[in-house]
Amino acid sequence: MPALSWQKSSYCAQGNSCVHVAATPHHVHLTESSDPTAAILTAAPAAFAALLTTLKLEEDTPRG
């Protein structure tokens, strides 16, 4: 895998509990900041977009 350019989530506060994202032409890579080389999840861009859409819908859904 080529060297990835990681971006920290804009929702991340200070500390080691952050999600980092790196995009390549055909994949989106996710990892956590406490050890970014230990576990990297790789998804197709469409799958990542579906995940974000679902998370945004869940955020807007009232909980009872």
XYZ file of N, CA and C in Angstrom:
192
model
N 0.856 -1.170 0.000
C 0.000 0.000 0.000
C 0.903 1.233 0.000
N 0.624 2.205 -0.874
C 1.431 3.423 -0.891
C 1.221 4.223 0.395
N 2.136 5.140 0.661
C 1.987 6.004 1.840
C 0.674 6.774 1.735
N -0.069 6.780 2.821
C -1.371 7.451 2.833
C -1.256 8.806 3.514
N -2.052 9.730 3.059
C -2.116 11.053 3.666
C -3.358 11.095 4.558
N -3.147 10.977 5.872
C -4.249 10.873 6.825
C -4.778 12.244 7.215
N -6.099 12.342 7.337
C -6.777 13.546 7.825
C -7.544 13.187 9.077
N -7.442 14.019 10.094
C -8.173 13.780 11.344
C -9.604 14.283 11.188
N -10.536 13.561 11.746
C -11.941 13.951 11.701
C -12.137 15.342 12.281
N -12.995 16.121 11.658
C -13.293 17.470 12.157
C -14.088 17.413 13.463
N -14.658 16.259 13.798
C -15.409 16.104 15.038
C -14.520 15.700 16.204
N -13.254 15.572 15.965
C -12.331 15.087 16.976
C -11.850 16.218 17.886
N -11.953 15.975 19.165
C -11.368 16.899 20.141
C -9.906 16.511 20.327
N -9.241 17.122 21.253
C -7.856 16.755 21.546
C -7.812 15.369 22.169
N -6.743 14.653 21.949
C -6.586 13.345 22.568
C -6.389 12.244 21.552
N -6.487 11.009 22.013
C -6.217 9.854 21.165
C -7.463 9.080 20.776
N -8.618 9.687 20.778
C -9.849 8.991 20.406
C -10.420 9.587 19.134
N -9.631 9.578 18.094
C -10.031 10.228 16.849
C -10.051 9.236 15.702
N -10.891 9.513 14.731
C -10.913 8.747 13.500
C -10.107 9.513 12.469
N -9.246 8.794 11.753
C -8.473 9.391 10.672
C -8.902 8.744 9.365
N -8.946 9.543 8.306
C -9.383 9.085 6.993
C -8.309 9.414 5.968
N -8.077 8.478 5.056
C -7.169 8.709 3.929
C -7.859 8.178 2.679
N -7.873 8.974 1.623
C -8.524 8.560 0.381
C -7.497 8.328 -0.710
N -7.751 7.290 -1.488
C -6.990 7.018 -2.700
C -8.019 6.980 -3.835
N -7.603 6.901 -5.070
C -8.586 6.941 -6.156
C -9.695 5.883 -6.072
N -9.402 4.725 -5.499
C -10.397 3.654 -5.499
C -10.810 3.169 -4.115
N -10.267 3.777 -3.052
C -10.564 3.326 -1.695
C -10.587 4.483 -0.710
N -11.299 4.259 0.381
C -11.267 5.160 1.533
C -10.767 4.315 2.696
N -9.765 4.808 3.401
C -9.153 4.076 4.510
C -9.484 4.804 5.810
N -9.814 4.035 6.838
C -10.146 4.584 8.155
C -9.269 3.924 9.202
N -8.866 4.697 10.181
C -8.124 4.158 11.313
C -8.368 5.056 12.519
N -7.893 4.628 13.671
C -8.018 5.461 14.868
C -6.650 6.001 15.250
N -6.641 7.127 15.916
C -5.391 7.846 16.125
C -4.475 7.252 17.181
N -4.967 6.403 18.068
C -4.079 5.886 19.110
C -2.983 4.997 18.519
N -3.263 4.331 17.406
C -2.246 3.547 16.701
C -2.683 3.401 15.241
N -2.429 4.415 14.426
C -2.968 4.441 13.060
C -2.466 3.336 12.142
N -1.415 2.620 12.515
C -0.934 1.550 11.650
C -1.442 0.178 12.084
N -2.070 0.068 13.227
C -2.479 -1.228 13.758
C -3.682 -1.816 13.021
N -4.712 -1.049 12.812
C -5.925 -1.559 12.159
C -6.432 -0.512 11.178
N -6.433 -0.876 9.925
C -6.912 0.036 8.894
C -8.078 -0.636 8.190
N -9.224 0.021 8.202
C -10.402 -0.442 7.498
C -10.395 0.202 6.127
N -10.587 -0.597 5.084
C -10.607 -0.073 3.731
C -11.978 -0.328 3.117
N -12.555 0.701 2.510
C -13.879 0.586 1.906
C -13.884 1.242 0.531
N -14.821 0.803 -0.287
C -15.046 1.468 -1.571
C -15.680 2.828 -1.288
N -15.433 3.823 -2.124
C -16.025 5.147 -1.890
C -17.552 5.107 -1.743
N -18.237 4.286 -2.524
C -19.704 4.204 -2.418
C -20.131 3.649 -1.061
N -19.406 2.665 -0.554
C -19.731 2.101 0.756
C -19.490 3.125 1.860
N -18.407 3.882 1.746
C -18.112 4.917 2.736
C -19.181 6.009 2.697
N -19.608 6.394 1.504
C -20.672 7.399 1.368
C -21.968 6.896 1.992
N -22.278 5.615 1.802
C -23.479 5.040 2.409
C -23.381 5.052 3.932
N -22.204 4.755 4.463
C -21.989 4.815 5.911
C -22.235 6.229 6.438
N -21.662 7.224 5.777
C -21.848 8.608 6.214
C -23.308 9.027 6.144
N -23.994 8.637 5.074
C -25.419 8.957 4.934
C -26.213 8.347 6.076
N -25.950 7.088 6.389
C -26.651 6.412 7.481
C -26.371 7.080 8.815
N -25.124 7.420 9.074
C -24.782 8.080 10.334
C -25.469 9.429 10.460
N -25.537 10.172 9.371
C -26.205 11.477 9.399
C -27.702 11.315 9.640
N -28.318 10.299 9.039
C -29.747 10.052 9.264
C -30.004 9.677 10.712
N -29.138 8.841 11.276
C -29.276 8.434 12.678
C -29.129 9.639 13.603
N -28.237 10.548 13.256
C -28.016 11.743 14.074
C -29.266 12.632 14.095
N -29.990 12.664 12.978
C -31.175 13.512 12.862
C -32.449 12.845 13.367
N -32.387 11.554 13.678
C -33.554 10.820 14.129
C -33.723 10.998 15.638
N -34.905 11.498 16.063
C -35.125 11.656 17.512
C -35.164 10.297 18.206
N -34.606 10.278 19.384
C -34.617 9.047 20.196
C -35.586 9.230 21.340
N -36.336 8.186 21.610
C -37.349 8.266 22.637
C -36.895 7.776 23.892
